[in-house]
PDB file of C-alpha atoms in Angstrom:
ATOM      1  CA  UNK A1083       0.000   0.000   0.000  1.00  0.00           C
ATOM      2  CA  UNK A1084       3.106   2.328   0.339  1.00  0.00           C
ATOM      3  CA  UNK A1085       2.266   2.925  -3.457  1.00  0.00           C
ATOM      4  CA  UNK A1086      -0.792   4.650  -3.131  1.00  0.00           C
ATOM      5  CA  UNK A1087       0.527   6.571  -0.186  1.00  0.00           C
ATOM      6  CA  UNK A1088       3.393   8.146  -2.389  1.00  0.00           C
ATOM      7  CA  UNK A1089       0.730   9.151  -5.297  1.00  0.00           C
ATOM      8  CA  UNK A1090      -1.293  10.880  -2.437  1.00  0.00           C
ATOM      9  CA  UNK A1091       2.118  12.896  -1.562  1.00  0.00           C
ATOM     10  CA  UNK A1092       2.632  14.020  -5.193  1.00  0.00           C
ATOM     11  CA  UNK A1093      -0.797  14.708  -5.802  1.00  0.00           C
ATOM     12  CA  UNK A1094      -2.173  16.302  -2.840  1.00  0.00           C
ATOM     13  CA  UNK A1095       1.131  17.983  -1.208  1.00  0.00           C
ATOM     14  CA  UNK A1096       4.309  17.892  -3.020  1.00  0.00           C
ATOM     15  CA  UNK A1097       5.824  20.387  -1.518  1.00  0.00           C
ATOM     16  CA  UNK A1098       4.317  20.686   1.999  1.00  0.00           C
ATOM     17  CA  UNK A1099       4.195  18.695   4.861  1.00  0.00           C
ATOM     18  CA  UNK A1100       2.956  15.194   5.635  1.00  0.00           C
ATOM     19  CA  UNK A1101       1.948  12.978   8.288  1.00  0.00           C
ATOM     20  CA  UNK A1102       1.486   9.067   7.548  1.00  0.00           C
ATOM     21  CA  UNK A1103      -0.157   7.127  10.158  1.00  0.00           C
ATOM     22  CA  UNK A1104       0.195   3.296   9.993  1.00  0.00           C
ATOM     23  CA  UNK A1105      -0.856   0.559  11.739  1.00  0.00           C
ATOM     24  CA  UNK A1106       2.562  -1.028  13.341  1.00  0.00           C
ATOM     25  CA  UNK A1107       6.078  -0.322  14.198  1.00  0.00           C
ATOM     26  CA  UNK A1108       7.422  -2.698  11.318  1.00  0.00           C
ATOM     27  CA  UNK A1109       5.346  -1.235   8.762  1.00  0.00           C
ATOM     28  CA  UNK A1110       6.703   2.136   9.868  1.00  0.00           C
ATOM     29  CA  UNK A1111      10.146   1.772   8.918  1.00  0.00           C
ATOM     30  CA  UNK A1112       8.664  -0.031   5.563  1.00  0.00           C
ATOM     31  CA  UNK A1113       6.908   2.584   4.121  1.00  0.00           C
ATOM     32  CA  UNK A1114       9.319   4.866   5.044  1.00  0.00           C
ATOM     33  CA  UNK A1115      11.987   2.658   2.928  1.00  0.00           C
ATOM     34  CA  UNK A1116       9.055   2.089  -0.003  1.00  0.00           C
ATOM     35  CA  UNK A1117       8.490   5.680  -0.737  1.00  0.00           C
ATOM     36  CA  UNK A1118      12.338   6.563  -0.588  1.00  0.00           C
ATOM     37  CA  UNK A1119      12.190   3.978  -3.403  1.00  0.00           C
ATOM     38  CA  UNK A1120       9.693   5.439  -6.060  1.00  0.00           C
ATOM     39  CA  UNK A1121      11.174   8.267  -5.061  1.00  0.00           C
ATOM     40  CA  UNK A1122      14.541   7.260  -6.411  1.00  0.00           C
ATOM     41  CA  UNK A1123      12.813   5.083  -9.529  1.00  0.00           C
ATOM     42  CA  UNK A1124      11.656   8.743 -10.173  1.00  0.00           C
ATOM     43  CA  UNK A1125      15.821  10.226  -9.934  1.00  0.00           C
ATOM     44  CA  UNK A1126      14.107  12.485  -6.899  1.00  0.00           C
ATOM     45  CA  UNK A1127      15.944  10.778  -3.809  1.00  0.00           C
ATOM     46  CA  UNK A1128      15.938  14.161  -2.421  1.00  0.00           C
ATOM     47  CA  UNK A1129      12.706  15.405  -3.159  1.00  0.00           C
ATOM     48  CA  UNK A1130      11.471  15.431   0.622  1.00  0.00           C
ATOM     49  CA  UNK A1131      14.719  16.507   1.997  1.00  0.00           C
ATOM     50  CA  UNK A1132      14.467  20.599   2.261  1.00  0.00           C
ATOM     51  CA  UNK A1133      17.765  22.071   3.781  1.00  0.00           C
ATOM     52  CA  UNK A1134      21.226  20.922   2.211  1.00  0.00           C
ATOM     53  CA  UNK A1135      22.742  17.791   3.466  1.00  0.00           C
ATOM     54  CA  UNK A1136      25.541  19.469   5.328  1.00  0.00           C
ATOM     55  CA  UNK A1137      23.350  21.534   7.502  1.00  0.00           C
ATOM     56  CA  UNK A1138      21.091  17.859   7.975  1.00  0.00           C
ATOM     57  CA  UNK A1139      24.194  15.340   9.001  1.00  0.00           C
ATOM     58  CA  UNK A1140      24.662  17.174  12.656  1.00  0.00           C
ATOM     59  CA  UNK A1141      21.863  15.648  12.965  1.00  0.00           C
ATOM     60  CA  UNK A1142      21.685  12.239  11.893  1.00  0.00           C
ATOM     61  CA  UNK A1143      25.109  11.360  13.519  1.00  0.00           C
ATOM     62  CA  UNK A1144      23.542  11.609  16.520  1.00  0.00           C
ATOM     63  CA  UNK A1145      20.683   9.282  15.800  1.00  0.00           C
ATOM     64  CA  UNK A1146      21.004   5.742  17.264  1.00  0.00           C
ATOM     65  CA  UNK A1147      18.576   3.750  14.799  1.00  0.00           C
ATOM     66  CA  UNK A1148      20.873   3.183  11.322  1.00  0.00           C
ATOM     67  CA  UNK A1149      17.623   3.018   9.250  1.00  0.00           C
ATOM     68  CA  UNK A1150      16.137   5.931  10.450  1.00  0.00           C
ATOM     69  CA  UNK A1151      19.654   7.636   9.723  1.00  0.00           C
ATOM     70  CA  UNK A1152      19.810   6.625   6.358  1.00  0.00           C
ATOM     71  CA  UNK A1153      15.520   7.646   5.755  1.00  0.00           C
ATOM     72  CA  UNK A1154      16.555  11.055   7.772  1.00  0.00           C
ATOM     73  CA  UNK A1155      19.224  12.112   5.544  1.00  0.00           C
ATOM     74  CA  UNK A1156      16.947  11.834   2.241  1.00  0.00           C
ATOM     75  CA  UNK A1157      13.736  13.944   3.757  1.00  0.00           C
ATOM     76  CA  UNK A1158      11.587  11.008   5.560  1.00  0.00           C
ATOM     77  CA  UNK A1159      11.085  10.209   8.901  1.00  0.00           C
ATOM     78  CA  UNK A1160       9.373   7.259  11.054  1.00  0.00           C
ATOM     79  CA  UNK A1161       7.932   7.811  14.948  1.00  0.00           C
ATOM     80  CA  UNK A1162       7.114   4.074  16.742  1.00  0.00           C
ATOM     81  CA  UNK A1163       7.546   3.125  20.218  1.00  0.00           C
ATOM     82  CA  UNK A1164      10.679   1.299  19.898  1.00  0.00           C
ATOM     83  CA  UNK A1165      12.445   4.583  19.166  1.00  0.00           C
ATOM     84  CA  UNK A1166      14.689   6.245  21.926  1.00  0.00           C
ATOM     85  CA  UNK A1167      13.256   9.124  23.535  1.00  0.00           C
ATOM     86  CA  UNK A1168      16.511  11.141  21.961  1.00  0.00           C
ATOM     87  CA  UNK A1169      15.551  10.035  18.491  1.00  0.00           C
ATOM     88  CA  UNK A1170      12.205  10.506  18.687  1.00  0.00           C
ATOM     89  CA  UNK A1171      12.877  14.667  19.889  1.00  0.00           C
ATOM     90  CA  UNK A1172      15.748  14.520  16.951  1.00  0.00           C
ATOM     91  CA  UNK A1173      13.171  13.654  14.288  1.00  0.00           C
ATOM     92  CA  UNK A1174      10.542  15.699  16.182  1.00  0.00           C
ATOM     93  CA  UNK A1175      12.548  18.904  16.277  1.00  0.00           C
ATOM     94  CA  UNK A1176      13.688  18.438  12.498  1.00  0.00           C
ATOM     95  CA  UNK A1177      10.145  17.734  11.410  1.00  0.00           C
ATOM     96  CA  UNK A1178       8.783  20.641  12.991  1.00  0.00           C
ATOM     97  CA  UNK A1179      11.401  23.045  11.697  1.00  0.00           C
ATOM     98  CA  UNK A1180      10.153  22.054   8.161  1.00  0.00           C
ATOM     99  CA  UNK A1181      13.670  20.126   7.115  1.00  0.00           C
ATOM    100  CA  UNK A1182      11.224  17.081   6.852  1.00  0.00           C
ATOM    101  CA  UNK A1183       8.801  16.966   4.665  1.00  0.00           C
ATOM    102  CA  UNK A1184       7.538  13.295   5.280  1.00  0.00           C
ATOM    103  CA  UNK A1185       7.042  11.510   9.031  1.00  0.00           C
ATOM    104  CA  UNK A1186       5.420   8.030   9.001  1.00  0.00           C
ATOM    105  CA  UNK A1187       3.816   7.503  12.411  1.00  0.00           C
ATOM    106  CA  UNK A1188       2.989   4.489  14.128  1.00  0.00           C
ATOM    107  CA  UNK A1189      -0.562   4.274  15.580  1.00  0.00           C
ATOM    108  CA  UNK A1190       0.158   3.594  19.021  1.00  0.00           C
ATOM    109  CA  UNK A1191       2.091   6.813  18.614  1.00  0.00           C
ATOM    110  CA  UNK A1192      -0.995   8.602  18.310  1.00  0.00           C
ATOM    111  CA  UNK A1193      -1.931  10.206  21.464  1.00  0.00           C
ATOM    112  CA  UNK A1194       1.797  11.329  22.427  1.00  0.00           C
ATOM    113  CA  UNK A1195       2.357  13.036  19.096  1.00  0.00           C
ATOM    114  CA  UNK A1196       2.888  16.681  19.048  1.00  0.00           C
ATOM    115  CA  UNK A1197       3.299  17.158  15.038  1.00  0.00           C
ATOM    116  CA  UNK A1198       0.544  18.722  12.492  1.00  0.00           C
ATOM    117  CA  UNK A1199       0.686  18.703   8.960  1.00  0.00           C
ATOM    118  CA  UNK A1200      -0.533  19.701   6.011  1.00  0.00           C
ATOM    119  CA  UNK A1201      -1.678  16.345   4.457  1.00  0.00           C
ATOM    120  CA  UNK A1202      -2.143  13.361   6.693  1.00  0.00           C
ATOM    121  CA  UNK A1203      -2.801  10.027   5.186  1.00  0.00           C
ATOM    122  CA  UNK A1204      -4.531   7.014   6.930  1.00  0.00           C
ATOM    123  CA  UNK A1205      -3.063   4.013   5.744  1.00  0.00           C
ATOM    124  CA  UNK A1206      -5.449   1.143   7.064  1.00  0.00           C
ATOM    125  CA  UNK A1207      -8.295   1.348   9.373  1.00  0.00           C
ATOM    126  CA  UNK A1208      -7.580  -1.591  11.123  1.00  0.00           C
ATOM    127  CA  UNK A1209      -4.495  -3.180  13.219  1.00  0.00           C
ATOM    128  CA  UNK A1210      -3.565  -6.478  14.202  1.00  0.00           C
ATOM    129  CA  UNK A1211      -5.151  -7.729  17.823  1.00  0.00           C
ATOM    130  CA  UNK A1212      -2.919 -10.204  19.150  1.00  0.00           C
ATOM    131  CA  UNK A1213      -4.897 -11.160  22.061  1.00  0.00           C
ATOM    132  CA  UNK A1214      -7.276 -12.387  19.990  1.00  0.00           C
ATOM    133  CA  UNK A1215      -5.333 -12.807  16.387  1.00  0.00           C
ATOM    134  CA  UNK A1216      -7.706 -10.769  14.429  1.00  0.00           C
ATOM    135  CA  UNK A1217      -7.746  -7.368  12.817  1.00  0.00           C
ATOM    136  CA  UNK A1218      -9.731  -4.905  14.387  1.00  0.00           C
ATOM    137  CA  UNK A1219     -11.300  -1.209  13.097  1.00  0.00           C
ATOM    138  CA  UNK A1220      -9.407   1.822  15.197  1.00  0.00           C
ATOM    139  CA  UNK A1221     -11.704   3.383  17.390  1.00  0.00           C
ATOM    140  CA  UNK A1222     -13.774   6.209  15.933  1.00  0.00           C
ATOM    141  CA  UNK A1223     -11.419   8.534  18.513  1.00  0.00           C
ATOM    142  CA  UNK A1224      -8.305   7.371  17.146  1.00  0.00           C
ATOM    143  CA  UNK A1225      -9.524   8.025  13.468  1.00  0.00           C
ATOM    144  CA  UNK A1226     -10.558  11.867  14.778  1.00  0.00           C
ATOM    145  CA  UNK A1227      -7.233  12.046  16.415  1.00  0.00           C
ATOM    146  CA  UNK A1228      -5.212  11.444  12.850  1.00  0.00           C
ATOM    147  CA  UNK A1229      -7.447  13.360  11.231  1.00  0.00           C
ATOM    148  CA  UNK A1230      -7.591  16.452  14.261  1.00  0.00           C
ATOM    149  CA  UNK A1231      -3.376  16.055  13.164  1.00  0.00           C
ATOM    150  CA  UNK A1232      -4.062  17.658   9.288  1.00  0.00           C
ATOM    151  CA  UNK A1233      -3.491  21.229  10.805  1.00  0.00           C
ATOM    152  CA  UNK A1234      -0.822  23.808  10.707  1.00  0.00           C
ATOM    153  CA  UNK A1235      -2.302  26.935  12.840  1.00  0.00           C
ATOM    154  CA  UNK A1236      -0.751  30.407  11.638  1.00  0.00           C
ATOM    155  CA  UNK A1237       0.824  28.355   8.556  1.00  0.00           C
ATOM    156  CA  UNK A1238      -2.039  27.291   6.224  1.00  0.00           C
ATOM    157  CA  UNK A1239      -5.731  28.067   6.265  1.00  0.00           C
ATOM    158  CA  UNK A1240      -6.549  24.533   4.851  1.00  0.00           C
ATOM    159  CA  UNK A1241      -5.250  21.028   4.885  1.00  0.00           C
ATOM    160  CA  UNK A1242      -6.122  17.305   3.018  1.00  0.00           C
ATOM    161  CA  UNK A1243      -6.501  14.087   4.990  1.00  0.00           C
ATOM    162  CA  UNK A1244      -6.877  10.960   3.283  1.00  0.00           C
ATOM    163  CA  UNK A1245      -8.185   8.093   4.627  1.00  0.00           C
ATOM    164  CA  UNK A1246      -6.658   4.739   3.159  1.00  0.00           C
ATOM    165  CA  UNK A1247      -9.025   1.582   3.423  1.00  0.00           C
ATOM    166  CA  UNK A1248     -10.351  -1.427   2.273  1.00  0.00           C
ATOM    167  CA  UNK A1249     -13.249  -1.264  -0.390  1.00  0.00           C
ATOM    168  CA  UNK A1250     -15.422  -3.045   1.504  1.00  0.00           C
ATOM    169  CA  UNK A1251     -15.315  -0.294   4.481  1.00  0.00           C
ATOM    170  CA  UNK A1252     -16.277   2.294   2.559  1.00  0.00           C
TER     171      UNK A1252
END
């Protein structure tokens, strides 16, 4: 689905800032890795990075995660749980200042994220239970959360959410 979610980017905000919410940690760090791909297929590997790479590698050399180094110094960013709390304020604080353009957040990140956006994307409506092994639907609050996210006060006077899901939820 990381497909889709890169076609969204070009079509609804190439230039401006976006928010990805997905429904694990692993998937995270894959769509991350996926859209730095098309990206590249496209000979844009930079696209989402928007200060120079000097002024970006302070930065990254302090991260601990190696993927999220590598994702970092091309413009896209991942928030999960598993994340220390110094690389989580490093990709926070870069985001924010608008050297990011792309930060793909996992769900149970929701309710501690302090990021808005211009676009947010949904990517799935539903996440794996393992308690029970089945998929369930977020709630309806978590859904008004991500969507609550697709603002930028002072910045922009509109913004685009869209909401990825099956055609059978529609």
């Amino acid at each position: 689905m990381a497909k889709p979610v890169y076609q969204a980017i070009n079509r609804h905000s190439p230039n401006q800032s976006v928010i990805v919410f997905v429904p694990s940690r692993k998937l995270s760090r894959i769509t991350a890795i996926d859209i730095l791909t098309f990206a590249a297929a496209e000979q844009k590997q930079d696209r989402f990075l928007h200060i120079s790479t000097a002024e970006i590698e302070p930065f990254t050399n302090e991260l601990e995660d190696q993927t999220l180094k590598e994702t970092v110094l091309r413009g896209v960013a991942y928030l999960h749980e598993g994340l220390s709390h110094k690389d989580r304020t490093i990709v926070e604080e870069l985001y924010t200042a608008g050297a990011l353009q792309v930060c793909i957040v996992s769900r149970s990140m929701l309710w501690t994220l302090n990021l808005f956006s211009y676009l947010v994307i949904i990517m799935d409506t539903q996440y794996y239970n393992g308690q029970d092994h089945t998929y369930d639907d977020y709630p309806i609050n978590d859904v008004l959360q991500m969507i609550g996210r697709a603002n930028r006060p002072l910045k922009e006077v509109d913004a685009k959410v869209v909401l990825m899901c099956l055609s059978s939820k529609k």
